[in-house]
CSV table of C-alpha atoms in Angstrom, one decimal:
chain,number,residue,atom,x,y,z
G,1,UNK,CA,-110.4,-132.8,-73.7
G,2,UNK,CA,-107.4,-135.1,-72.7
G,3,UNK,CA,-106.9,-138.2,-74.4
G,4,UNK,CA,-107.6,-141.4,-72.9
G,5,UNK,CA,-104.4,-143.2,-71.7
G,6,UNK,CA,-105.0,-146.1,-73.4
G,7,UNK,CA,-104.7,-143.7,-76.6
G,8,UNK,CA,-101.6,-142.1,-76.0
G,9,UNK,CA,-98.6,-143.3,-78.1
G,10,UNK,CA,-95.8,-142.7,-75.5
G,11,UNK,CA,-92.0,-141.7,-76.4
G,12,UNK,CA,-90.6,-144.8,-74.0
G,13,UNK,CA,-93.1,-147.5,-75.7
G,14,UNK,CA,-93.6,-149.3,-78.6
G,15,UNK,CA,-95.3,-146.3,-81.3
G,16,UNK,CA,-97.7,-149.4,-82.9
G,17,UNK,CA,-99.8,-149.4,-79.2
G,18,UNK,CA,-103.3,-150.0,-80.6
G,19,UNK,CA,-105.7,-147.3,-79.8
G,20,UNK,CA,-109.3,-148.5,-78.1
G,21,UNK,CA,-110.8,-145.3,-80.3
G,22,UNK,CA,-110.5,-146.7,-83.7
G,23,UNK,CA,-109.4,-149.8,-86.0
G,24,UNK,CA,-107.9,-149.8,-89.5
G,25,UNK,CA,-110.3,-151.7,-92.4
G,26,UNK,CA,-110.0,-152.4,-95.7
G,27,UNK,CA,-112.5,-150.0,-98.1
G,28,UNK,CA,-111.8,-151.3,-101.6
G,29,UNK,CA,-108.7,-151.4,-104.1
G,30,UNK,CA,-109.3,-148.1,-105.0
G,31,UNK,CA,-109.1,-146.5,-101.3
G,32,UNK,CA,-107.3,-149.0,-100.1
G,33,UNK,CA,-107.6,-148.7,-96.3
G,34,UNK,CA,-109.8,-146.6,-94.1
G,35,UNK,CA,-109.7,-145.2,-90.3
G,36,UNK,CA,-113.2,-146.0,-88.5
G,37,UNK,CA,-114.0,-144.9,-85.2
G,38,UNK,CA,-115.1,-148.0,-82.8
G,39,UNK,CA,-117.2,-146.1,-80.3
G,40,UNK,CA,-118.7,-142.6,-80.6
G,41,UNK,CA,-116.4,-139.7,-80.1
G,42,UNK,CA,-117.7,-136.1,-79.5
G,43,UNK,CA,-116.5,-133.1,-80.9
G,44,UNK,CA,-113.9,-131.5,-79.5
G,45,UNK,CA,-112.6,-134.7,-78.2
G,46,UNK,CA,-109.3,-136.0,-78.7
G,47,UNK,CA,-109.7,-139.4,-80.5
G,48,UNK,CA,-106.2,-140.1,-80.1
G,49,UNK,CA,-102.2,-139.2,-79.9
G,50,UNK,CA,-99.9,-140.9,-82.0
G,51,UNK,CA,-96.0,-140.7,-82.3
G,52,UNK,CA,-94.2,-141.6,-85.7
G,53,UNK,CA,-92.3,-144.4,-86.5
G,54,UNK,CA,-89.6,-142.2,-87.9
G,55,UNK,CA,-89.5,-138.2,-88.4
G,56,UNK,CA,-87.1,-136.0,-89.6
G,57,UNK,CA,-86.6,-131.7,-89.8
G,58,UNK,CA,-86.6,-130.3,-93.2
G,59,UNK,CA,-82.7,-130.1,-94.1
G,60,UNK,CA,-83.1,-126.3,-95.1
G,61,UNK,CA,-84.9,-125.6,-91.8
G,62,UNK,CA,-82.1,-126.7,-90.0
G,63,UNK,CA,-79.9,-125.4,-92.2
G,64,UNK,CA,-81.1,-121.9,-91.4
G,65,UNK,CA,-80.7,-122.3,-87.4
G,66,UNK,CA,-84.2,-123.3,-86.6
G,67,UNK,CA,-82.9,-125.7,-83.8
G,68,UNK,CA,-84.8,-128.8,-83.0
G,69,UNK,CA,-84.9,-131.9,-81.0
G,70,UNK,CA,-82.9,-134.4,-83.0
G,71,UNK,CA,-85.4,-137.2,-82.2
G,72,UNK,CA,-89.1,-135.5,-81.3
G,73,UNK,CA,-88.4,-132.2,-83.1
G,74,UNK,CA,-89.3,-129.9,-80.1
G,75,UNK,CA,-87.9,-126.9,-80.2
G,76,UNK,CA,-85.1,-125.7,-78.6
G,77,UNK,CA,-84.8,-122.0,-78.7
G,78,UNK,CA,-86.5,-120.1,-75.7
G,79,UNK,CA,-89.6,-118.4,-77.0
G,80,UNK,CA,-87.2,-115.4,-76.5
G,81,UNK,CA,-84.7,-116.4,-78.5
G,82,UNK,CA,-87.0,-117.6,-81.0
G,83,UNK,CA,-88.1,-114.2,-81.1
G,84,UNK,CA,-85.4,-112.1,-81.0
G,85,UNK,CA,-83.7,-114.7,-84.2
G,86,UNK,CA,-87.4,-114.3,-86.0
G,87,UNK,CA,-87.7,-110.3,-85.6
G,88,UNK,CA,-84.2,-109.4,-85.8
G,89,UNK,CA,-84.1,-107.8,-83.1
G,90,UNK,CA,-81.6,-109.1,-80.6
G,91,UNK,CA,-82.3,-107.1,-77.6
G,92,UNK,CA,-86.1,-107.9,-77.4
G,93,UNK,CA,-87.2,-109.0,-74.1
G,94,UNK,CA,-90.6,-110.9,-73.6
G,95,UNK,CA,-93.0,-110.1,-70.7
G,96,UNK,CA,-94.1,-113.6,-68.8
G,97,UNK,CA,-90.8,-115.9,-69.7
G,98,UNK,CA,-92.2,-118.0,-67.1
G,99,UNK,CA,-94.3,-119.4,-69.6
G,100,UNK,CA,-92.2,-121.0,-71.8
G,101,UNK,CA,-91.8,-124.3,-71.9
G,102,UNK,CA,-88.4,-125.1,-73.3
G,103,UNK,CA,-85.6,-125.9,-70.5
G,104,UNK,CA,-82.2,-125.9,-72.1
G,105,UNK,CA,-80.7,-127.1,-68.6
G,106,UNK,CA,-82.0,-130.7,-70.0
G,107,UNK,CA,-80.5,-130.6,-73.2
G,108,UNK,CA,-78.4,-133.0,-74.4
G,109,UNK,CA,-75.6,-133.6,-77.3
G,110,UNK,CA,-74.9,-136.5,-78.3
G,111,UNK,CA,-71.2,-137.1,-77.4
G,112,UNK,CA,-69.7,-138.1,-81.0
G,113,UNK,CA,-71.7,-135.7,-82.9
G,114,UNK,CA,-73.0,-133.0,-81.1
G,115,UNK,CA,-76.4,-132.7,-82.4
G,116,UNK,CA,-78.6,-131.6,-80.3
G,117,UNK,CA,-81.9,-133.2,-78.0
G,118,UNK,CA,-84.1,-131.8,-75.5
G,119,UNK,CA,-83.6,-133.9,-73.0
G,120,UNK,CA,-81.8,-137.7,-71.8
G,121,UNK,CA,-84.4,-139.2,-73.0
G,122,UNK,CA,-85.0,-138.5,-76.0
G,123,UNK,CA,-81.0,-138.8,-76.9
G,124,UNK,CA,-81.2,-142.2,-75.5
G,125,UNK,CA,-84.0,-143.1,-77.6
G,126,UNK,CA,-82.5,-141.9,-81.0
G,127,UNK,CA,-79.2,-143.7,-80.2
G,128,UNK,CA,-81.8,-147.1,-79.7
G,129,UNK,CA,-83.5,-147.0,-82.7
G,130,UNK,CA,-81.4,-145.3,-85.5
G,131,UNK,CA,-78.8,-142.8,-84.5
G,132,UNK,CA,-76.0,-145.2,-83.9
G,133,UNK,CA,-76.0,-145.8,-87.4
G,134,UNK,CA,-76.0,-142.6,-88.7
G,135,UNK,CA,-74.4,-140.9,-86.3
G,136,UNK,CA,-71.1,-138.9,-88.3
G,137,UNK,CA,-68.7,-139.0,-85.2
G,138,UNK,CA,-66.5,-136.2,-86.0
G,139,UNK,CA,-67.2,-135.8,-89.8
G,140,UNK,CA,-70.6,-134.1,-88.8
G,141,UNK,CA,-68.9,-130.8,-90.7
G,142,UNK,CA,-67.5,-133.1,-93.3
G,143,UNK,CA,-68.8,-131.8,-96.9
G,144,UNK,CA,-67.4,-134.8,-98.1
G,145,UNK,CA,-68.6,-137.7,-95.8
G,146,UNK,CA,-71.4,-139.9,-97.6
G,147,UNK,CA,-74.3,-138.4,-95.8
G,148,UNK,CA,-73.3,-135.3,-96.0
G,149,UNK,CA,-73.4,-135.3,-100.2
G,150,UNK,CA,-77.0,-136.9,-99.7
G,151,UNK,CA,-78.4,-133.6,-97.8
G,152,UNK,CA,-76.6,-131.3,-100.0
G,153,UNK,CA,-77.7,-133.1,-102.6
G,154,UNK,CA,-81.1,-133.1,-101.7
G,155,UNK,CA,-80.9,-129.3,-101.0
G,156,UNK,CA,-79.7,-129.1,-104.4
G,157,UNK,CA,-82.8,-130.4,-105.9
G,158,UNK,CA,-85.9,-129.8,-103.0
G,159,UNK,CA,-86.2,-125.8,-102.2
G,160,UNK,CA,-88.2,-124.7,-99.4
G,161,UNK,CA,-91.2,-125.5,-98.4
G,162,UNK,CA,-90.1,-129.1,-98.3
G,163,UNK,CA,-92.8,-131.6,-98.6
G,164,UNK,CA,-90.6,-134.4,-97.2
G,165,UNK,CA,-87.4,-135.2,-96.4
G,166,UNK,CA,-84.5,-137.9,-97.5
G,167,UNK,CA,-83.6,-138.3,-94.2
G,168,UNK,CA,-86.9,-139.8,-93.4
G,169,UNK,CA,-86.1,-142.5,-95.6
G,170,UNK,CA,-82.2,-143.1,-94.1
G,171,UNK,CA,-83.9,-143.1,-90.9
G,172,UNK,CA,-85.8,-145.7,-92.1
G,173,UNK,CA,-82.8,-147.7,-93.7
G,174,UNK,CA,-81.1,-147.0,-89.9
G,175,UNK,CA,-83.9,-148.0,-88.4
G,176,UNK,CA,-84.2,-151.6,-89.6
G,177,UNK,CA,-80.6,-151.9,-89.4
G,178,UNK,CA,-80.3,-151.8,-85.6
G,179,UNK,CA,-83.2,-153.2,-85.2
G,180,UNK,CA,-82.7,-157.0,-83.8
G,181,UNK,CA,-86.2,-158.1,-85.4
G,182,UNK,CA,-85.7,-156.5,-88.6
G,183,UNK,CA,-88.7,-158.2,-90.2
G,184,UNK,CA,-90.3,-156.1,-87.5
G,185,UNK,CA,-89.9,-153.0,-89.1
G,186,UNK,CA,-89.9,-154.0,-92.5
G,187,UNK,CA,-93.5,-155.1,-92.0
G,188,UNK,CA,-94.5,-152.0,-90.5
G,189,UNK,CA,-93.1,-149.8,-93.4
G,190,UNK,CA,-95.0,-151.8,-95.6
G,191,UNK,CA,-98.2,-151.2,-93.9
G,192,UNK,CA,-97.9,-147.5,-95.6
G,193,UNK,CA,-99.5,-147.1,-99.0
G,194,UNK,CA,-97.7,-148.4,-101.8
G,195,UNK,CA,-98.2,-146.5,-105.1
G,196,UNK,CA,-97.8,-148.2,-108.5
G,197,UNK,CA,-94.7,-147.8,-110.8
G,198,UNK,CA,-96.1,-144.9,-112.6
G,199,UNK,CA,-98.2,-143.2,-110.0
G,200,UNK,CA,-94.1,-143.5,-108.5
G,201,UNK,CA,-92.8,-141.4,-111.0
G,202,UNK,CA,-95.5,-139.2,-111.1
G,203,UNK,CA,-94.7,-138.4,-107.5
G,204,UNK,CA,-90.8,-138.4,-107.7
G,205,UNK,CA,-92.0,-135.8,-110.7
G,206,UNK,CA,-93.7,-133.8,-108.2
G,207,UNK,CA,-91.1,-133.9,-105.3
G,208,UNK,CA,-87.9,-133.3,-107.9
G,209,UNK,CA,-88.9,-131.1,-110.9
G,210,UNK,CA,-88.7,-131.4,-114.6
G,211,UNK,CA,-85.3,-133.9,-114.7
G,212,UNK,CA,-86.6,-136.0,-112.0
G,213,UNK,CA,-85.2,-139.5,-113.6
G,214,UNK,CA,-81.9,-138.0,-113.1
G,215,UNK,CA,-82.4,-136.6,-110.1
G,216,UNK,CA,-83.3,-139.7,-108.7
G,217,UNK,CA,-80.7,-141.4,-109.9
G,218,UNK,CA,-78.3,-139.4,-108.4
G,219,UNK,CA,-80.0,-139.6,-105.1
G,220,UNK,CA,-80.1,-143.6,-105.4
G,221,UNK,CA,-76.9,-143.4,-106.1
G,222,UNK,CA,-75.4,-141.3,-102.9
G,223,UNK,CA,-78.5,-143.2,-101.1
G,224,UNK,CA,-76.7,-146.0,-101.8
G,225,UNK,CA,-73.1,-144.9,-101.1
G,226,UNK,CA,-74.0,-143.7,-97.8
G,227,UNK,CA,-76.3,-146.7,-96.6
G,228,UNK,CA,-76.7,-149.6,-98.1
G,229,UNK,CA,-77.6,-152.6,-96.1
G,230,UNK,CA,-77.9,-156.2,-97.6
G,231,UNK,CA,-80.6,-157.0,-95.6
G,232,UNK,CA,-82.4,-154.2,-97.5
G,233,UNK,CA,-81.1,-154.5,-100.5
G,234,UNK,CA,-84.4,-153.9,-102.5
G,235,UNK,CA,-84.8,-150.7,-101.1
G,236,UNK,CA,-81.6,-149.7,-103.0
G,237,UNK,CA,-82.8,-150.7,-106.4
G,238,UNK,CA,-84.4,-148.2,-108.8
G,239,UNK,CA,-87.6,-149.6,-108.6
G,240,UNK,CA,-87.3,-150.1,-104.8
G,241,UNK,CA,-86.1,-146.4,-104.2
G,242,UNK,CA,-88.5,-145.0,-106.2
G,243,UNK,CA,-90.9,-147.0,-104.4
G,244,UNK,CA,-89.3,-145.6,-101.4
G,245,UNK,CA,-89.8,-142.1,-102.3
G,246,UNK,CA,-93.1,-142.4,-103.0
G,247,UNK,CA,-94.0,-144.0,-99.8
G,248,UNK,CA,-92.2,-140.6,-98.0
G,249,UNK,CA,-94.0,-138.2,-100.6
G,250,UNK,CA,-97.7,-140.0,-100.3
G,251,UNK,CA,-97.8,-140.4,-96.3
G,252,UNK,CA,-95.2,-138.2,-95.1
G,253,UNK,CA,-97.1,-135.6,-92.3
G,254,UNK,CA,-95.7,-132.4,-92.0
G,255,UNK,CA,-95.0,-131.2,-88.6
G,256,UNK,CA,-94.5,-128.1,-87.0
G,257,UNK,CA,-92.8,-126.9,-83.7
G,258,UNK,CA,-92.7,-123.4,-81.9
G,259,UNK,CA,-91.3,-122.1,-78.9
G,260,UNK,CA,-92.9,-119.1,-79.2
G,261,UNK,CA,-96.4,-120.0,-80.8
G,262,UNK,CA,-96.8,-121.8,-77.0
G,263,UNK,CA,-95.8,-118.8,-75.6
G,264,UNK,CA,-98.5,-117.0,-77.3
G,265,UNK,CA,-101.0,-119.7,-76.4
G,266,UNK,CA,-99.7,-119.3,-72.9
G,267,UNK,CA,-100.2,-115.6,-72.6
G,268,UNK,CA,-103.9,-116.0,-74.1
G,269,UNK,CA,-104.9,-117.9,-71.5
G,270,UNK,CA,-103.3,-115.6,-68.3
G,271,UNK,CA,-106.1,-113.9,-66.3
G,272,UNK,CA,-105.2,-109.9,-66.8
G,273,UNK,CA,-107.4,-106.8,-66.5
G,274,UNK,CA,-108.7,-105.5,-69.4
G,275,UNK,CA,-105.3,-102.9,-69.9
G,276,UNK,CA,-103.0,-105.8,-69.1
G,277,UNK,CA,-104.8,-107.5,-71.7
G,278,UNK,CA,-105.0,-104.7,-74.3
G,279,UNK,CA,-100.7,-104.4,-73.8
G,280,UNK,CA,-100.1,-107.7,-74.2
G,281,UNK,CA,-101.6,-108.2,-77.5
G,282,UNK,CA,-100.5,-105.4,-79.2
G,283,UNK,CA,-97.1,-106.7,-77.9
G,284,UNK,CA,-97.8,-109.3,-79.5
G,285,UNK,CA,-99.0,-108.1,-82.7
G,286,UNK,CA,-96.5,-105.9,-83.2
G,287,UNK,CA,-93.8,-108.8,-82.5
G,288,UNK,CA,-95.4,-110.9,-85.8
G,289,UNK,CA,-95.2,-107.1,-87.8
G,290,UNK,CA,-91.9,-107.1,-87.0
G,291,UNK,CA,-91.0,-111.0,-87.3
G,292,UNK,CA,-93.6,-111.0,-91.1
G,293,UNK,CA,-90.8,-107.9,-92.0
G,294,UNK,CA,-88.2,-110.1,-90.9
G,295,UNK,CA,-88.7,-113.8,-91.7
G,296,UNK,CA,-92.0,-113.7,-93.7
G,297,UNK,CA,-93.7,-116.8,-93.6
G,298,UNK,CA,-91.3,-119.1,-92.3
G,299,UNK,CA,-92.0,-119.0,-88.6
G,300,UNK,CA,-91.7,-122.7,-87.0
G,301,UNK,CA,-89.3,-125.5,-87.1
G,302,UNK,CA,-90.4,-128.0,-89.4
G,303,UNK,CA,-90.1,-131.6,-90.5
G,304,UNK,CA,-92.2,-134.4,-91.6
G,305,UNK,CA,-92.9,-137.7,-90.0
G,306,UNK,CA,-94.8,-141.3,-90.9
G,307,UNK,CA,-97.7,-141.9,-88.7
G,308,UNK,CA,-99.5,-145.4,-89.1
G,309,UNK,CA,-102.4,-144.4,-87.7
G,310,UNK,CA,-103.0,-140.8,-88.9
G,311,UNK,CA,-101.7,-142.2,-92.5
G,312,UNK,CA,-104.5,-144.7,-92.9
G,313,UNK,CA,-107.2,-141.8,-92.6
G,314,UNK,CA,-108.5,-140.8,-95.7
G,315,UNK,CA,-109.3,-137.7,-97.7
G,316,UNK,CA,-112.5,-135.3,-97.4
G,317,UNK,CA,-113.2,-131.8,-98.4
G,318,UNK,CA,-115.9,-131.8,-95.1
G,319,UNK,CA,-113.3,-133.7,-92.8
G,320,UNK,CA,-114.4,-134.8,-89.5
G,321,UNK,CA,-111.1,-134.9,-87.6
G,322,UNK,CA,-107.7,-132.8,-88.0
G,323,UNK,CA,-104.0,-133.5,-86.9
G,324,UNK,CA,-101.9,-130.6,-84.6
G,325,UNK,CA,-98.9,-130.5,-82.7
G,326,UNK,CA,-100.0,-129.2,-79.2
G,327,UNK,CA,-97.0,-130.6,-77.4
G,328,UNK,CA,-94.3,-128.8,-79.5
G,329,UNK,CA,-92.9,-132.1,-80.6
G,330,UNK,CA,-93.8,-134.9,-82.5
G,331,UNK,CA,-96.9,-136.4,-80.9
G,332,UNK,CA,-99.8,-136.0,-83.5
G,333,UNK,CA,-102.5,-135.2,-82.0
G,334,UNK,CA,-105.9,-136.0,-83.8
G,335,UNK,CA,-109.1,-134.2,-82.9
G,336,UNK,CA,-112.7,-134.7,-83.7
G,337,UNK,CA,-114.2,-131.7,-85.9
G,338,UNK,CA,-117.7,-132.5,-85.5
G,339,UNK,CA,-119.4,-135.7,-83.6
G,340,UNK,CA,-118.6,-139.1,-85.0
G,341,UNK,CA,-120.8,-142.6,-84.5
G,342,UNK,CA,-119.2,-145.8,-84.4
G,343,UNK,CA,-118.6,-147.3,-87.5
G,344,UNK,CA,-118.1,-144.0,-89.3
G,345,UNK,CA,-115.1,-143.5,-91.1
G,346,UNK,CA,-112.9,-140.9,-90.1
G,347,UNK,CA,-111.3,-137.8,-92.3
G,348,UNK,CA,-109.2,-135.7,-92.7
G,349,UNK,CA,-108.0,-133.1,-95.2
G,350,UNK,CA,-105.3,-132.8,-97.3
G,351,UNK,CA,-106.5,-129.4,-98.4
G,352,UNK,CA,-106.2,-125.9,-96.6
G,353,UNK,CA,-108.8,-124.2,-95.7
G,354,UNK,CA,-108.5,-122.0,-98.4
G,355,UNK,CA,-108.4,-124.5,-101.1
G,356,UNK,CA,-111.3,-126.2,-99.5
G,357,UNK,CA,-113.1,-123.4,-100.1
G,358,UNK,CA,-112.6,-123.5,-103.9
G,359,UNK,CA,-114.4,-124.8,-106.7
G,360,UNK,CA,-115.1,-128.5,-107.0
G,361,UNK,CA,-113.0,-128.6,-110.2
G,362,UNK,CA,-109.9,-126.8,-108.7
G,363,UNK,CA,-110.0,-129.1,-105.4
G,364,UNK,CA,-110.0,-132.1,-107.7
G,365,UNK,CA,-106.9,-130.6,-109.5
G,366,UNK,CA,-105.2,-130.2,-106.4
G,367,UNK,CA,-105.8,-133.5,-105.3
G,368,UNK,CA,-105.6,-135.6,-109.0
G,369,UNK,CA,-101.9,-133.3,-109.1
G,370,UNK,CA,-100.4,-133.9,-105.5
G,371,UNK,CA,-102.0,-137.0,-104.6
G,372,UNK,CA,-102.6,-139.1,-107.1
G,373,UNK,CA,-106.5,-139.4,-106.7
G,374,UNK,CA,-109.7,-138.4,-107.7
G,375,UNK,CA,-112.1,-137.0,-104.8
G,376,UNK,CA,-115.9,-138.7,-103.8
G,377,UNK,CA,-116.5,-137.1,-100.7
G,378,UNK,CA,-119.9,-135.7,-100.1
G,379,UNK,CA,-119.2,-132.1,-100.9
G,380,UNK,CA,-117.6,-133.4,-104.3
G,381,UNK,CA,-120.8,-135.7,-105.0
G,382,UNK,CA,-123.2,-132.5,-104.2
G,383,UNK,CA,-121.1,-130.6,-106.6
G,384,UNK,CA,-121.0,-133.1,-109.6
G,385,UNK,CA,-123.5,-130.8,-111.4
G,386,UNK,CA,-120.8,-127.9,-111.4
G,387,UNK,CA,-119.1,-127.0,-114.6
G,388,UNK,CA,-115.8,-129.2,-115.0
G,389,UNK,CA,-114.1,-126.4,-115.8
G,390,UNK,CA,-113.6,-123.5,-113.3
G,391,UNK,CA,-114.8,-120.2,-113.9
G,392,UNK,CA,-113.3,-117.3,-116.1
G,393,UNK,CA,-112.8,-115.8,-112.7
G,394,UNK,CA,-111.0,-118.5,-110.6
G,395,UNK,CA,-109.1,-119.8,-113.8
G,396,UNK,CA,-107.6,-116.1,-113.8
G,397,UNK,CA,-106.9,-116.0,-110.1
G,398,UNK,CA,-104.9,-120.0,-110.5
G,399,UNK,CA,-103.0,-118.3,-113.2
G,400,UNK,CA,-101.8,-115.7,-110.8
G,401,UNK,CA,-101.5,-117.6,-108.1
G,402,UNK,CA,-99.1,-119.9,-109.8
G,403,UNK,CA,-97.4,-116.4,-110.6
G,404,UNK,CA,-97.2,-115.6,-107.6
G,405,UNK,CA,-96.2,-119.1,-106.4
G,406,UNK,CA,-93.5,-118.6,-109.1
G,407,UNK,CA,-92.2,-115.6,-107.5
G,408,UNK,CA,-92.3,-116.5,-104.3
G,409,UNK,CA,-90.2,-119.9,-105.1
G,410,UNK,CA,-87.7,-117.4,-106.1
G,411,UNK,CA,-87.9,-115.1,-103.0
G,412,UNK,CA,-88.1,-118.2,-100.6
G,413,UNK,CA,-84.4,-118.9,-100.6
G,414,UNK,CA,-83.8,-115.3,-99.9
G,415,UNK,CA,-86.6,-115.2,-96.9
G,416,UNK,CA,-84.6,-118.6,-95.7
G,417,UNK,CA,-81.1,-116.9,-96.0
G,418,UNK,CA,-82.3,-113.8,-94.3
G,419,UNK,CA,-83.2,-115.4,-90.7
């Protein structure tokens, strides 16, 4: 279903619009805040589209030619291209190009720097709100310009997957810098949730690794050298920056664009004869063979963004709504799972499927680990009678899967160089 209007967070108005479909409350000091819905929504239905304040693409992703909108992080390969780069195979041809949606006749550079947008409109609007002060000019290639040594830095110390991004937080600096109502901004950043000092570090632990005091420092530090503003000059302090952090790690959505993911969509939904039909998809499933051989798992252009909205809904192993990217930008888009009455709160989960699906013990890890909480949903209240430990069983398969997820932290730089 099609969201209302009056739902719709557009790219040429203010992002804070406030939605008819819901209103933010306070639950308690432990929960903080809460997402209620303030008339019934059906399932199915979309309760409503939000755009961030700021969003960035992961700096490896980039790094590695997936090619994005500067500002709404659509993509801007054709769905061919996209496959040909993905499979390796640079002569492939896709049947229906019609159906992509990607129109490089309307993108744009910008004229100093030559990064890239999909269209006028979205240049313009990164140039209004942040890109004038980060824009390198001519020292985009510059290893040695200020901004540059913050990325690389950040490469350094985040490997793929990223979970966030340091440019989310210098678009934030940027951000409140052009900005003529700079208490504006300030005050919406710090509507996100705030973390304590050591639930901070704890976080900062996460996002950098074992030596993350140093780490930090050394990001504050070229953080610092590369943006520092007086009117923000808490922001550059060590408690401020790693308050900073946190805010990015803790409410920082990933999101995730793909040229030729619509394509697919696209093609599911032509009317073909039954042999059309059987052709096209094993087209098509031999393309993701050939691009799983290739690429492995690393498939869309990526980033992360800060959503006021989405970030004020809380956790739940039984969620009742969900976030995607239908637009191949950065308009979240949040969905009702199941039919929700007014006055109920809605949820969404930071778990996979997959994890969902695991003990109640193991979910609570994953959650107590990443996110700094401990889980009261109704599936975990149903489940307080379960052993606190997990089983023999699912305690052997963690251990492998951390293995694995060993492994694969190794192999992920080589998947990432190979595309």
């Amino acid at each position: 279903m099609a969201a209302p209007q009056d739902c719709i967070f557009s790219l040429c108005v203010d992002p804070i619009k406030v939605s008819s479909c819901v209103e933010v409350r306070f639950i308690d000091k432990i929960k903080g805040k809460g997402l209620f819905a303030k008339k019934a929504i059906k399932k199915g239905d979309t309760i409503f589209v939000e755009r961030p304040l700021v969003s960035a693409q992961f700096l490896w992703n980039s790094l590695y030619k997936y090619k994005a909108c500067e500002f709404c992080l659509h993509a801007l390969e054709t769905a061919e291209e996209n496959a040909r780069r993905l499979s390796g195979i640079p002569c492939l041809s896709l049947p229906h190009p019609e159906l992509c949606k990607v129109h490089p006749e309307l993108h744009q550079a910008c004229p100093q720097c030559q990064v890239m947008y999909c269209s006028n409109e979205c240049r313009q609007a990164a140039a209004d709100q942040y890109h004038r002060a980060l824009c390198l000019g001519s020292s985009q290639e510059d290893p040695n310009h200020p901004v540059n040594k913050l990325k690389d830095a950040w490469r350094s110390m985040h490997y793929p997957p990223e979970t966030s991004s340091i440019m989310l937080m210098a678009r934030m600096v940027a951000t409140v810098k052009q900005a003529q109502d700079k208490g504006h901004w300030q005050k919406l950043f710090s509507q996100f949730c705030s973390r304590a000092a050591n639930e901070e570090e704890e976080i900062a632990h996460k996002m950098l690794g074992e030596k993350f005091q140093g780490q930090l420092t050394l990001l504050r530090t070229l953080f610092t050298t590369a943006l520092y503003d007086d009117h923000l000059n808490r922001w550059f302090t060590p408690e401020g920056f790693r308050s900073l952090f946190s805010l990015v790690g803790t409410n920082g959505q990933g999101i995730g664009t793909s040229s030729l993911s619509q394509w697919v969509h696209a093609c599911d939904a032509l009317a073909l004869t039954s042999q059309q039909r059987e052709q096209l998809d094993s087209f098509i499933d031999q393309l993701y063979k050939d691009i799983e051989k290739e690429t492995g798992d690393f498939l869309n252009c990526e980033g992360s963004g800060l959503f006021l909205l989405q970030s004020a809904c809380n956790h739940s192993c039984i969620p009742n709504a969900a976030a995607s990217f239908p637009n191949n930008n950065f308009l979240l888009h949040l969905s009702a799972l199941s039919d929700i009455s007014p006055g109920e709160e809605i949820s969404i989960s930071y778990l996979d499927c997959c994890q969902r699906d695991r003990s109640r013990h193991s979910r609570h890890k994953i959650l107590r680990d990443n996110y700094l909480f401990i889980c009261s949903c109704p599936k975990c209240v149903s489940q307080m009678d379960e052993l606190d430990l997990t089983s023999e069983e699912e305690g052997e398969e963690e251990e492998e899967g951390e293995e694995e997820g060993e492994a694969e932290g190794d192999e992920m730089e080589d998947e990432m160089t190979d595309v």
